[in-house]
Amino acid sequence: MPVPGPPFASASRVPLADLPDARSRARGAFLGLALGDALGATVEFLTPGEIRAAHGTHREIVGGGWLHLRPGRVTDDTEMSLCIARAIDAAGGWDLRLVADRLVAWMRAGPVDVGSTVRKGLRRYLLEGTLSGPPSDGDGGNGAAMRIVPVALATLGDGALLEEWAVAQARLTHHHPLSDAATVHVGELVHLGVAGRGKPRLRRATDALVARVPAFAFEPYRGLATGYVVDTLQTVLHAFFTTSGFEECLVATVNRGGDADTTGAIAGAVAGAYYGEEALPQRWLRRLDRTVRAEIVRLSDRLVALSPLGRGGAS
């Protein structure tokens, strides 16, 4: 199985000044992640039939779900992403040990939810100090892909750098070739979206991934939305490429049920980068936890400024 393939071409080789909406699209990606997380958490672990029985079509941020969340509360998808964003901001760049320390501190503080593979990996780091676990067939979950947005924003303009940092942070908890490939590809789609590329360009990138790793083929769509990273990415890609707007994409994604907070978070990141901040529904943004929203906006701008694109162009 390829891991995860040759570095893709940089999403943009022009200065940030020539991409006037890049910062807005970057905020759209990070806020989209949080919105998808908050929207999907309500229906996590439900089947599509159970969602229809309880909500009709689930399209509002109302909280609840198996975690009994208040409306607008986010889960581990957004919280781990914020840990990584804070670490990059504090270091002024990449410090994997600081990323690991931030994630461990988050776990020890008793978050609302921690995935079992994430917990295992962070406990290994806490006890052994190792920044990568051994390869494991059990590490094919979506916990690394769901926290890639800050890495994508901090590496704008440099696809090889994205791949390096994406795989490094992934293997803190998930050492599996499918996790690596999915994590890098989500970052690639965020890069392309922030650079303002059209959907045909994003589709070509996805087709290249599927050619390298046929497991990710999503046509015909199998309808599985589990925490297995293949099912997660297939659900996100199907929703993104068969819809024509941010809200439509996220509603289609989370109504598949299953691991809906994570499929929603990843779909929100990709769609937010592609459609831009202005496409995010205001009623959803008003529901999102105000502290989380403010920090995401601040850190999104900081990460773009620290990126190769923000420093004057791609390398």
PDB file of C-alpha atoms in Angstrom:
ATOM      1  CA  MET A   1       0.000   0.000   0.000  1.00  0.00           C
ATOM      2  CA  PRO A   2       1.533   3.371  -0.986  1.00  0.00           C
ATOM      3  CA  VAL A   3       2.351   5.814   1.777  1.00  0.00           C
ATOM      4  CA  PRO A   4       0.889   8.272   0.774  1.00  0.00           C
ATOM      5  CA  GLY A   5       2.434   8.850  -2.666  1.00  0.00           C
ATOM      6  CA  PRO A   6       4.790  11.400  -4.190  1.00  0.00           C
ATOM      7  CA  PRO A   7       4.405  14.990  -2.961  1.00  0.00           C
ATOM      8  CA  PHE A   8       1.685  16.737  -4.901  1.00  0.00           C
ATOM      9  CA  ALA A   9       2.252  20.043  -6.625  1.00  0.00           C
ATOM     10  CA  SER A  10       1.909  23.098  -4.414  1.00  0.00           C
ATOM     11  CA  ALA A  11      -1.601  24.476  -4.424  1.00  0.00           C
ATOM     12  CA  SER A  12      -0.306  27.911  -5.262  1.00  0.00           C
ATOM     13  CA  ARG A  13       2.979  29.441  -6.289  1.00  0.00           C
ATOM     14  CA  VAL A  14       1.904  33.051  -6.100  1.00  0.00           C
ATOM     15  CA  PRO A  15       2.209  35.470  -3.179  1.00  0.00           C
ATOM     16  CA  LEU A  16      -0.618  35.770  -0.700  1.00  0.00           C
ATOM     17  CA  ALA A  17      -1.219  39.321  -1.919  1.00  0.00           C
ATOM     18  CA  ASP A  18      -2.373  37.853  -5.233  1.00  0.00           C
ATOM     19  CA  LEU A  19      -4.897  35.597  -3.481  1.00  0.00           C
ATOM     20  CA  PRO A  20      -7.037  38.228  -1.736  1.00  0.00           C
ATOM     21  CA  ASP A  21      -9.572  35.743  -0.383  1.00  0.00           C
ATOM     22  CA  ALA A  22      -7.058  33.164   0.884  1.00  0.00           C
ATOM     23  CA  ARG A  23      -7.350  34.258   4.502  1.00  0.00           C
ATOM     24  CA  SER A  24     -11.139  34.151   4.297  1.00  0.00           C
ATOM     25  CA  ARG A  25     -11.053  30.683   2.748  1.00  0.00           C
ATOM     26  CA  ALA A  26      -8.633  29.549   5.456  1.00  0.00           C
ATOM     27  CA  ARG A  27     -11.045  30.761   8.120  1.00  0.00           C
ATOM     28  CA  GLY A  28     -13.791  28.989   6.183  1.00  0.00           C
ATOM     29  CA  ALA A  29     -11.866  25.720   6.405  1.00  0.00           C
ATOM     30  CA  PHE A  30     -11.262  25.911  10.165  1.00  0.00           C
ATOM     31  CA  LEU A  31     -14.721  27.235  10.997  1.00  0.00           C
ATOM     32  CA  GLY A  32     -16.206  24.667   8.618  1.00  0.00           C
ATOM     33  CA  LEU A  33     -14.452  21.938  10.579  1.00  0.00           C
ATOM     34  CA  ALA A  34     -16.033  23.157  13.818  1.00  0.00           C
ATOM     35  CA  LEU A  35     -19.478  23.572  12.277  1.00  0.00           C
ATOM     36  CA  GLY A  36     -19.431  20.081  10.813  1.00  0.00           C
ATOM     37  CA  ASP A  37     -18.292  18.705  14.158  1.00  0.00           C
ATOM     38  CA  ALA A  38     -21.071  20.485  16.088  1.00  0.00           C
ATOM     39  CA  LEU A  39     -23.725  19.588  13.518  1.00  0.00           C
ATOM     40  CA  GLY A  40     -22.721  15.948  13.224  1.00  0.00           C
ATOM     41  CA  ALA A  41     -22.288  15.267  16.936  1.00  0.00           C
ATOM     42  CA  THR A  42     -26.064  15.278  17.397  1.00  0.00           C
ATOM     43  CA  VAL A  43     -26.492  12.234  15.161  1.00  0.00           C
ATOM     44  CA  GLU A  44     -23.228  10.401  15.798  1.00  0.00           C
ATOM     45  CA  PHE A  45     -23.683   6.597  15.888  1.00  0.00           C
ATOM     46  CA  LEU A  46     -27.237   6.775  14.511  1.00  0.00           C
ATOM     47  CA  THR A  47     -28.276   5.091  11.287  1.00  0.00           C
ATOM     48  CA  PRO A  48     -29.811   7.132   8.461  1.00  0.00           C
ATOM     49  CA  GLY A  49     -33.190   5.612   9.310  1.00  0.00           C
ATOM     50  CA  GLU A  50     -32.876   6.569  12.975  1.00  0.00           C
ATOM     51  CA  ILE A  51     -31.925  10.115  11.960  1.00  0.00           C
ATOM     52  CA  ARG A  52     -34.994  10.404   9.719  1.00  0.00           C
ATOM     53  CA  ALA A  53     -37.239   9.120  12.497  1.00  0.00           C
ATOM     54  CA  ALA A  54     -35.861  11.572  15.055  1.00  0.00           C
ATOM     55  CA  HIS A  55     -35.105  14.661  12.951  1.00  0.00           C
ATOM     56  CA  GLY A  56     -36.453  14.239   9.439  1.00  0.00           C
ATOM     57  CA  THR A  57     -33.459  15.782   7.712  1.00  0.00           C
ATOM     58  CA  HIS A  58     -30.979  16.890  10.359  1.00  0.00           C
ATOM     59  CA  ARG A  59     -29.853  20.402   9.433  1.00  0.00           C
ATOM     60  CA  GLU A  60     -29.617  22.464  12.632  1.00  0.00           C
ATOM     61  CA  ILE A  61     -27.016  22.726  15.388  1.00  0.00           C
ATOM     62  CA  VAL A  62     -29.069  21.651  18.388  1.00  0.00           C
ATOM     63  CA  GLY A  63     -26.631  19.729  20.578  1.00  0.00           C
ATOM     64  CA  GLY A  64     -27.713  16.576  22.352  1.00  0.00           C
ATOM     65  CA  GLY A  65     -26.639  13.250  20.901  1.00  0.00           C
ATOM     66  CA  TRP A  66     -24.984  10.476  22.862  1.00  0.00           C
ATOM     67  CA  LEU A  67     -22.623  13.017  24.471  1.00  0.00           C
ATOM     68  CA  HIS A  68     -25.546  15.226  25.609  1.00  0.00           C
ATOM     69  CA  LEU A  69     -23.867  18.348  24.259  1.00  0.00           C
ATOM     70  CA  ARG A  70     -25.177  21.866  24.579  1.00  0.00           C
ATOM     71  CA  PRO A  71     -25.908  23.496  21.186  1.00  0.00           C
ATOM     72  CA  GLY A  72     -22.695  24.688  19.532  1.00  0.00           C
ATOM     73  CA  ARG A  73     -20.375  22.555  21.635  1.00  0.00           C
ATOM     74  CA  VAL A  74     -17.593  20.906  19.647  1.00  0.00           C
ATOM     75  CA  THR A  75     -15.910  17.553  20.259  1.00  0.00           C
ATOM     76  CA  ASP A  76     -12.449  16.045  19.943  1.00  0.00           C
ATOM     77  CA  ASP A  77     -12.247  16.782  16.199  1.00  0.00           C
ATOM     78  CA  THR A  78     -12.137  20.527  16.761  1.00  0.00           C
ATOM     79  CA  GLU A  79     -10.418  20.393  20.146  1.00  0.00           C
ATOM     80  CA  MET A  80      -7.442  18.404  18.842  1.00  0.00           C
ATOM     81  CA  SER A  81      -7.224  20.696  15.829  1.00  0.00           C
ATOM     82  CA  LEU A  82      -7.049  23.675  18.172  1.00  0.00           C
ATOM     83  CA  CYS A  83      -4.286  21.959  20.180  1.00  0.00           C
ATOM     84  CA  ILE A  84      -2.200  21.607  17.025  1.00  0.00           C
ATOM     85  CA  ALA A  85      -2.952  25.176  15.925  1.00  0.00           C
ATOM     86  CA  ARG A  86      -1.883  26.537  19.314  1.00  0.00           C
ATOM     87  CA  ALA A  87       1.323  24.534  19.184  1.00  0.00           C
ATOM     88  CA  ILE A  88       2.237  25.822  15.718  1.00  0.00           C
ATOM     89  CA  ASP A  89       1.425  29.375  16.767  1.00  0.00           C
ATOM     90  CA  ALA A  90       3.455  29.116  19.989  1.00  0.00           C
ATOM     91  CA  ALA A  91       6.469  27.648  18.186  1.00  0.00           C
ATOM     92  CA  GLY A  92       6.218  29.962  15.202  1.00  0.00           C
ATOM     93  CA  GLY A  93       6.453  26.815  13.094  1.00  0.00           C
ATOM     94  CA  TRP A  94       6.633  23.067  13.494  1.00  0.00           C
ATOM     95  CA  ASP A  95       7.562  21.402  16.785  1.00  0.00           C
ATOM     96  CA  LEU A  96       6.142  17.885  16.890  1.00  0.00           C
ATOM     97  CA  ARG A  97       6.977  17.377  20.548  1.00  0.00           C
ATOM     98  CA  LEU A  98       5.075  20.546  21.447  1.00  0.00           C
ATOM     99  CA  VAL A  99       2.137  19.259  19.406  1.00  0.00           C
ATOM    100  CA  ALA A 100       2.271  15.985  21.343  1.00  0.00           C
ATOM    101  CA  ASP A 101       2.518  17.811  24.671  1.00  0.00           C
ATOM    102  CA  ARG A 102      -0.524  19.937  23.850  1.00  0.00           C
ATOM    103  CA  LEU A 103      -2.542  16.875  22.884  1.00  0.00           C
ATOM    104  CA  VAL A 104      -1.536  15.020  26.054  1.00  0.00           C
ATOM    105  CA  ALA A 105      -2.508  18.021  28.199  1.00  0.00           C
ATOM    106  CA  TRP A 106      -5.872  18.076  26.444  1.00  0.00           C
ATOM    107  CA  MET A 107      -6.436  14.378  27.079  1.00  0.00           C
ATOM    108  CA  ARG A 108      -5.453  14.649  30.732  1.00  0.00           C
ATOM    109  CA  ALA A 109      -7.888  17.536  31.224  1.00  0.00           C
ATOM    110  CA  GLY A 110     -10.836  15.192  30.632  1.00  0.00           C
ATOM    111  CA  PRO A 111     -12.355  16.188  27.280  1.00  0.00           C
ATOM    112  CA  VAL A 112     -15.889  15.204  26.369  1.00  0.00           C
ATOM    113  CA  ASP A 113     -14.631  12.419  24.111  1.00  0.00           C
ATOM    114  CA  VAL A 114     -11.318  10.757  23.179  1.00  0.00           C
ATOM    115  CA  GLY A 115     -11.069   8.038  20.549  1.00  0.00           C
ATOM    116  CA  SER A 116      -9.509   4.775  21.674  1.00  0.00           C
ATOM    117  CA  THR A 117      -6.663   4.882  19.128  1.00  0.00           C
ATOM    118  CA  VAL A 118      -5.887   8.486  20.013  1.00  0.00           C
ATOM    119  CA  ARG A 119      -5.853   7.639  23.710  1.00  0.00           C
ATOM    120  CA  LYS A 120      -3.563   4.671  23.117  1.00  0.00           C
ATOM    121  CA  GLY A 121      -1.109   6.747  21.077  1.00  0.00           C
ATOM    122  CA  LEU A 122      -1.009   9.652  23.498  1.00  0.00           C
ATOM    123  CA  ARG A 123      -0.538   7.300  26.445  1.00  0.00           C
ATOM    124  CA  ARG A 124       2.394   5.719  24.609  1.00  0.00           C
ATOM    125  CA  TYR A 125       3.941   9.166  24.143  1.00  0.00           C
ATOM    126  CA  LEU A 126       3.280  10.055  27.775  1.00  0.00           C
ATOM    127  CA  LEU A 127       4.922   6.858  29.049  1.00  0.00           C
ATOM    128  CA  GLU A 128       7.680   6.352  26.473  1.00  0.00           C
ATOM    129  CA  GLY A 129       8.294   9.764  24.921  1.00  0.00           C
ATOM    130  CA  THR A 130       8.162   8.292  21.407  1.00  0.00           C
ATOM    131  CA  LEU A 131       6.738  10.491  18.668  1.00  0.00           C
ATOM    132  CA  SER A 132       5.586   7.566  16.522  1.00  0.00           C
ATOM    133  CA  GLY A 133       4.130   4.215  17.390  1.00  0.00           C
ATOM    134  CA  PRO A 134       4.874   1.028  15.459  1.00  0.00           C
ATOM    135  CA  PRO A 135       2.837   0.287  12.333  1.00  0.00           C
ATOM    136  CA  SER A 136      -0.469  -1.293  13.303  1.00  0.00           C
ATOM    137  CA  ASP A 137      -3.407  -2.752  11.412  1.00  0.00           C
ATOM    138  CA  GLY A 138      -5.583  -1.269  14.154  1.00  0.00           C
ATOM    139  CA  ASP A 139      -4.554   2.306  13.377  1.00  0.00           C
ATOM    140  CA  GLY A 140      -6.724   2.735  10.282  1.00  0.00           C
ATOM    141  CA  GLY A 141      -9.174   5.083  11.948  1.00  0.00           C
ATOM    142  CA  ASN A 142      -9.951   8.693  11.027  1.00  0.00           C
ATOM    143  CA  GLY A 143      -8.456  10.374  14.123  1.00  0.00           C
ATOM    144  CA  ALA A 144      -5.435  11.802  12.309  1.00  0.00           C
ATOM    145  CA  ALA A 145      -7.299  13.050   9.232  1.00  0.00           C
ATOM    146  CA  MET A 146      -9.846  14.941  11.325  1.00  0.00           C
ATOM    147  CA  ARG A 147      -7.202  17.225  12.885  1.00  0.00           C
ATOM    148  CA  ILE A 148      -5.247  18.139   9.731  1.00  0.00           C
ATOM    149  CA  VAL A 149      -6.669  21.632   9.085  1.00  0.00           C
ATOM    150  CA  PRO A 150      -4.103  23.638  11.104  1.00  0.00           C
ATOM    151  CA  VAL A 151      -1.258  21.752   9.428  1.00  0.00           C
ATOM    152  CA  ALA A 152      -2.786  22.480   6.020  1.00  0.00           C
ATOM    153  CA  LEU A 153      -3.094  26.192   6.779  1.00  0.00           C
ATOM    154  CA  ALA A 154       0.449  26.465   8.159  1.00  0.00           C
ATOM    155  CA  THR A 155       1.898  24.806   5.033  1.00  0.00           C
ATOM    156  CA  LEU A 156      -0.049  26.700   2.378  1.00  0.00           C
ATOM    157  CA  GLY A 157       2.007  26.916  -0.784  1.00  0.00           C
ATOM    158  CA  ASP A 158       4.186  23.880  -0.087  1.00  0.00           C
ATOM    159  CA  GLY A 159       2.726  20.446  -0.770  1.00  0.00           C
ATOM    160  CA  ALA A 160       5.861  18.568   0.282  1.00  0.00           C
ATOM    161  CA  LEU A 161       5.886  20.359   3.628  1.00  0.00           C
ATOM    162  CA  LEU A 162       2.228  19.514   4.137  1.00  0.00           C
ATOM    163  CA  GLU A 163       2.952  15.842   3.521  1.00  0.00           C
ATOM    164  CA  GLU A 164       5.892  15.849   5.950  1.00  0.00           C
ATOM    165  CA  TRP A 165       4.003  17.508   8.806  1.00  0.00           C
ATOM    166  CA  ALA A 166       0.739  15.678   8.123  1.00  0.00           C
ATOM    167  CA  VAL A 167       2.315  12.242   8.359  1.00  0.00           C
ATOM    168  CA  ALA A 168       4.373  13.235  11.418  1.00  0.00           C
ATOM    169  CA  GLN A 169       1.322  14.372  13.392  1.00  0.00           C
ATOM    170  CA  ALA A 170      -0.704  11.399  12.162  1.00  0.00           C
ATOM    171  CA  ARG A 171       1.795   8.867  13.457  1.00  0.00           C
ATOM    172  CA  LEU A 172       1.660  10.249  16.942  1.00  0.00           C
ATOM    173  CA  THR A 173      -1.487   8.152  17.225  1.00  0.00           C
ATOM    174  CA  HIS A 174      -2.181   6.426  13.892  1.00  0.00           C
ATOM    175  CA  HIS A 175       0.600   4.561  12.081  1.00  0.00           C
ATOM    176  CA  HIS A 176      -1.183   3.106   9.078  1.00  0.00           C
ATOM    177  CA  PRO A 177      -0.732   3.758   5.332  1.00  0.00           C
ATOM    178  CA  LEU A 178      -4.424   4.434   4.748  1.00  0.00           C
ATOM    179  CA  SER A 179      -4.476   6.963   7.586  1.00  0.00           C
ATOM    180  CA  ASP A 180      -1.381   8.632   6.141  1.00  0.00           C
ATOM    181  CA  ALA A 181      -2.860   8.817   2.639  1.00  0.00           C
ATOM    182  CA  ALA A 182      -6.253  10.132   3.763  1.00  0.00           C
ATOM    183  CA  THR A 183      -4.727  12.698   6.095  1.00  0.00           C
ATOM    184  CA  VAL A 184      -2.467  14.105   3.378  1.00  0.00           C
ATOM    185  CA  HIS A 185      -5.294  14.163   0.851  1.00  0.00           C
ATOM    186  CA  VAL A 186      -7.641  16.128   3.099  1.00  0.00           C
ATOM    187  CA  GLY A 187      -4.824  18.630   3.544  1.00  0.00           C
ATOM    188  CA  GLU A 188      -4.275  18.735  -0.219  1.00  0.00           C
ATOM    189  CA  LEU A 189      -7.951  19.526  -0.829  1.00  0.00           C
ATOM    190  CA  VAL A 190      -7.796  22.311   1.760  1.00  0.00           C
ATOM    191  CA  HIS A 191      -4.708  23.729   0.013  1.00  0.00           C
ATOM    192  CA  LEU A 192      -6.458  23.685  -3.341  1.00  0.00           C
ATOM    193  CA  GLY A 193      -9.642  25.182  -1.930  1.00  0.00           C
ATOM    194  CA  VAL A 194      -7.846  28.019  -0.151  1.00  0.00           C
ATOM    195  CA  ALA A 195      -5.959  28.748  -3.376  1.00  0.00           C
ATOM    196  CA  GLY A 196      -9.316  29.212  -5.117  1.00  0.00           C
ATOM    197  CA  ARG A 197      -8.983  26.266  -7.492  1.00  0.00           C
ATOM    198  CA  GLY A 198     -12.110  24.971  -9.189  1.00  0.00           C
ATOM    199  CA  LYS A 199     -13.872  21.744  -8.345  1.00  0.00           C
ATOM    200  CA  PRO A 200     -12.502  19.980 -11.462  1.00  0.00           C
ATOM    201  CA  ARG A 201      -8.975  20.579 -10.115  1.00  0.00           C
ATOM    202  CA  LEU A 202      -9.920  19.119  -6.736  1.00  0.00           C
ATOM    203  CA  ARG A 203     -11.518  16.154  -8.502  1.00  0.00           C
ATOM    204  CA  ARG A 204      -8.306  15.510 -10.435  1.00  0.00           C
ATOM    205  CA  ALA A 205      -6.404  15.420  -7.149  1.00  0.00           C
ATOM    206  CA  THR A 206      -8.903  12.930  -5.734  1.00  0.00           C
ATOM    207  CA  ASP A 207      -8.782  10.807  -8.873  1.00  0.00           C
ATOM    208  CA  ALA A 208      -4.991  10.685  -8.520  1.00  0.00           C
ATOM    209  CA  LEU A 209      -5.376   9.476  -4.928  1.00  0.00           C
ATOM    210  CA  VAL A 210      -7.811   6.764  -5.983  1.00  0.00           C
ATOM    211  CA  ALA A 211      -5.440   5.680  -8.755  1.00  0.00           C
ATOM    212  CA  ARG A 212      -2.654   5.264  -6.180  1.00  0.00           C
ATOM    213  CA  VAL A 213      -4.859   3.813  -3.429  1.00  0.00           C
ATOM    214  CA  PRO A 214      -7.919   2.105  -4.989  1.00  0.00           C
ATOM    215  CA  ALA A 215      -9.395   1.443  -1.531  1.00  0.00           C
ATOM    216  CA  PHE A 216     -10.575   5.064  -1.519  1.00  0.00           C
ATOM    217  CA  ALA A 217     -12.722   4.694  -4.653  1.00  0.00           C
ATOM    218  CA  PHE A 218     -16.102   6.207  -3.791  1.00  0.00           C
ATOM    219  CA  GLU A 219     -18.136   5.601  -6.964  1.00  0.00           C
ATOM    220  CA  PRO A 220     -20.451   3.851  -6.587  1.00  0.00           C
ATOM    221  CA  TYR A 221     -20.789   5.069  -3.019  1.00  0.00           C
ATOM    222  CA  ARG A 222     -21.153   2.200  -0.536  1.00  0.00           C
ATOM    223  CA  GLY A 223     -23.044   4.236   2.075  1.00  0.00           C
ATOM    224  CA  LEU A 224     -20.692   3.486   4.965  1.00  0.00           C
ATOM    225  CA  ALA A 225     -19.795   6.294   7.381  1.00  0.00           C
ATOM    226  CA  THR A 226     -17.883   4.483  10.103  1.00  0.00           C
ATOM    227  CA  GLY A 227     -14.733   5.593  11.894  1.00  0.00           C
ATOM    228  CA  TYR A 228     -12.615   3.526   9.475  1.00  0.00           C
ATOM    229  CA  VAL A 229     -10.689   6.122   7.502  1.00  0.00           C
ATOM    230  CA  VAL A 230     -11.670   4.590   4.132  1.00  0.00           C
ATOM    231  CA  ASP A 231     -15.388   4.828   4.937  1.00  0.00           C
ATOM    232  CA  THR A 232     -14.905   8.339   6.297  1.00  0.00           C
ATOM    233  CA  LEU A 233     -13.095   9.663   3.250  1.00  0.00           C
ATOM    234  CA  GLN A 234     -15.482   7.964   0.822  1.00  0.00           C
ATOM    235  CA  THR A 235     -18.425   9.619   2.581  1.00  0.00           C
ATOM    236  CA  VAL A 236     -16.775  13.050   2.513  1.00  0.00           C
ATOM    237  CA  LEU A 237     -15.717  12.809  -1.137  1.00  0.00           C
ATOM    238  CA  HIS A 238     -19.135  11.554  -2.245  1.00  0.00           C
ATOM    239  CA  ALA A 239     -20.898  14.399  -0.458  1.00  0.00           C
ATOM    240  CA  PHE A 240     -18.488  17.094  -1.649  1.00  0.00           C
ATOM    241  CA  PHE A 241     -18.492  16.088  -5.306  1.00  0.00           C
ATOM    242  CA  THR A 242     -22.249  15.501  -5.570  1.00  0.00           C
ATOM    243  CA  THR A 243     -23.425  18.749  -3.938  1.00  0.00           C
ATOM    244  CA  SER A 244     -23.102  22.397  -4.901  1.00  0.00           C
ATOM    245  CA  GLY A 245     -22.890  24.343  -1.648  1.00  0.00           C
ATOM    246  CA  PHE A 246     -21.416  24.293   1.846  1.00  0.00           C
ATOM    247  CA  GLU A 247     -24.649  23.648   3.733  1.00  0.00           C
ATOM    248  CA  GLU A 248     -25.853  21.072   1.227  1.00  0.00           C
ATOM    249  CA  CYS A 249     -22.546  19.217   1.516  1.00  0.00           C
ATOM    250  CA  LEU A 250     -22.597  19.091   5.309  1.00  0.00           C
ATOM    251  CA  VAL A 251     -26.249  18.125   5.570  1.00  0.00           C
ATOM    252  CA  ALA A 252     -25.702  15.297   3.093  1.00  0.00           C
ATOM    253  CA  THR A 253     -22.651  14.149   5.042  1.00  0.00           C
ATOM    254  CA  VAL A 254     -24.007  14.079   8.594  1.00  0.00           C
ATOM    255  CA  ASN A 255     -27.319  12.501   7.604  1.00  0.00           C
ATOM    256  CA  ARG A 256     -25.350   9.376   6.733  1.00  0.00           C
ATOM    257  CA  GLY A 257     -24.973   8.929  10.496  1.00  0.00           C
ATOM    258  CA  GLY A 258     -22.194   6.735  11.825  1.00  0.00           C
ATOM    259  CA  ASP A 259     -19.157   8.759  12.833  1.00  0.00           C
ATOM    260  CA  ALA A 260     -21.065  11.891  11.874  1.00  0.00           C
ATOM    261  CA  ASP A 261     -19.085  14.425  13.904  1.00  0.00           C
ATOM    262  CA  THR A 262     -15.872  13.422  12.120  1.00  0.00           C
ATOM    263  CA  THR A 263     -17.303  13.026   8.618  1.00  0.00           C
ATOM    264  CA  GLY A 264     -19.003  16.378   9.201  1.00  0.00           C
ATOM    265  CA  ALA A 265     -15.784  17.976  10.427  1.00  0.00           C
ATOM    266  CA  ILE A 266     -13.722  16.799   7.451  1.00  0.00           C
ATOM    267  CA  ALA A 267     -16.433  17.682   4.943  1.00  0.00           C
ATOM    268  CA  GLY A 268     -16.743  21.086   6.614  1.00  0.00           C
ATOM    269  CA  ALA A 269     -13.019  21.699   6.279  1.00  0.00           C
ATOM    270  CA  VAL A 270     -12.909  20.816   2.591  1.00  0.00           C
ATOM    271  CA  ALA A 271     -16.152  22.593   1.709  1.00  0.00           C
ATOM    272  CA  GLY A 272     -15.255  25.603   3.853  1.00  0.00           C
ATOM    273  CA  ALA A 273     -11.950  26.029   2.046  1.00  0.00           C
ATOM    274  CA  TYR A 274     -13.620  25.614  -1.328  1.00  0.00           C
ATOM    275  CA  TYR A 275     -16.757  27.734  -0.871  1.00  0.00           C
ATOM    276  CA  GLY A 276     -15.201  30.283   1.487  1.00  0.00           C
ATOM    277  CA  GLU A 277     -16.125  31.875   4.787  1.00  0.00           C
ATOM    278  CA  GLU A 278     -19.022  33.814   3.301  1.00  0.00           C
ATOM    279  CA  ALA A 279     -20.790  30.545   2.425  1.00  0.00           C
ATOM    280  CA  LEU A 280     -20.994  29.383   6.033  1.00  0.00           C
ATOM    281  CA  PRO A 281     -24.593  29.645   7.306  1.00  0.00           C
ATOM    282  CA  GLN A 282     -24.882  32.521   9.731  1.00  0.00           C
ATOM    283  CA  ARG A 283     -27.420  30.673  11.857  1.00  0.00           C
ATOM    284  CA  TRP A 284     -24.856  27.915  12.389  1.00  0.00           C
ATOM    285  CA  LEU A 285     -22.089  30.374  13.204  1.00  0.00           C
ATOM    286  CA  ARG A 286     -24.313  32.077  15.769  1.00  0.00           C
ATOM    287  CA  ARG A 287     -24.817  28.717  17.471  1.00  0.00           C
ATOM    288  CA  LEU A 288     -21.112  27.837  17.553  1.00  0.00           C
ATOM    289  CA  ASP A 289     -19.416  28.318  20.922  1.00  0.00           C
ATOM    290  CA  ARG A 290     -18.271  31.964  20.901  1.00  0.00           C
ATOM    291  CA  THR A 291     -14.906  31.303  22.512  1.00  0.00           C
ATOM    292  CA  VAL A 292     -14.129  28.530  20.044  1.00  0.00           C
ATOM    293  CA  ARG A 293     -15.234  30.662  17.107  1.00  0.00           C
ATOM    294  CA  ALA A 294     -13.062  33.613  18.158  1.00  0.00           C
ATOM    295  CA  GLU A 295      -9.996  31.444  18.694  1.00  0.00           C
ATOM    296  CA  ILE A 296     -10.440  29.712  15.351  1.00  0.00           C
ATOM    297  CA  VAL A 297     -10.593  33.043  13.534  1.00  0.00           C
ATOM    298  CA  ARG A 298      -7.468  34.310  15.308  1.00  0.00           C
ATOM    299  CA  LEU A 299      -5.467  31.131  14.812  1.00  0.00           C
ATOM    300  CA  SER A 300      -6.511  30.749  11.175  1.00  0.00           C
ATOM    301  CA  ASP A 301      -5.044  34.155  10.395  1.00  0.00           C
ATOM    302  CA  ARG A 302      -1.881  33.347  12.376  1.00  0.00           C
ATOM    303  CA  LEU A 303      -1.359  30.030  10.605  1.00  0.00           C
ATOM    304  CA  VAL A 304      -1.725  31.603   7.170  1.00  0.00           C
ATOM    305  CA  ALA A 305       0.783  34.305   8.142  1.00  0.00           C
ATOM    306  CA  LEU A 306       3.262  31.620   9.245  1.00  0.00           C
ATOM    307  CA  SER A 307       2.830  29.557   6.066  1.00  0.00           C
ATOM    308  CA  PRO A 308       5.180  29.685   3.050  1.00  0.00           C
ATOM    309  CA  LEU A 309       2.395  31.461   1.181  1.00  0.00           C
ATOM    310  CA  GLY A 310       2.043  34.018   3.966  1.00  0.00           C
ATOM    311  CA  ARG A 311       5.788  34.601   4.079  1.00  0.00           C
ATOM    312  CA  GLY A 312       5.913  35.594   0.448  1.00  0.00           C
ATOM    313  CA  GLY A 313       5.184  32.632  -1.799  1.00  0.00           C
ATOM    314  CA  ALA A 314       5.762  28.951  -2.178  1.00  0.00           C
ATOM    315  CA  SER A 315       9.195  27.417  -1.867  1.00  0.00           C
TER     316      SER A 315
END
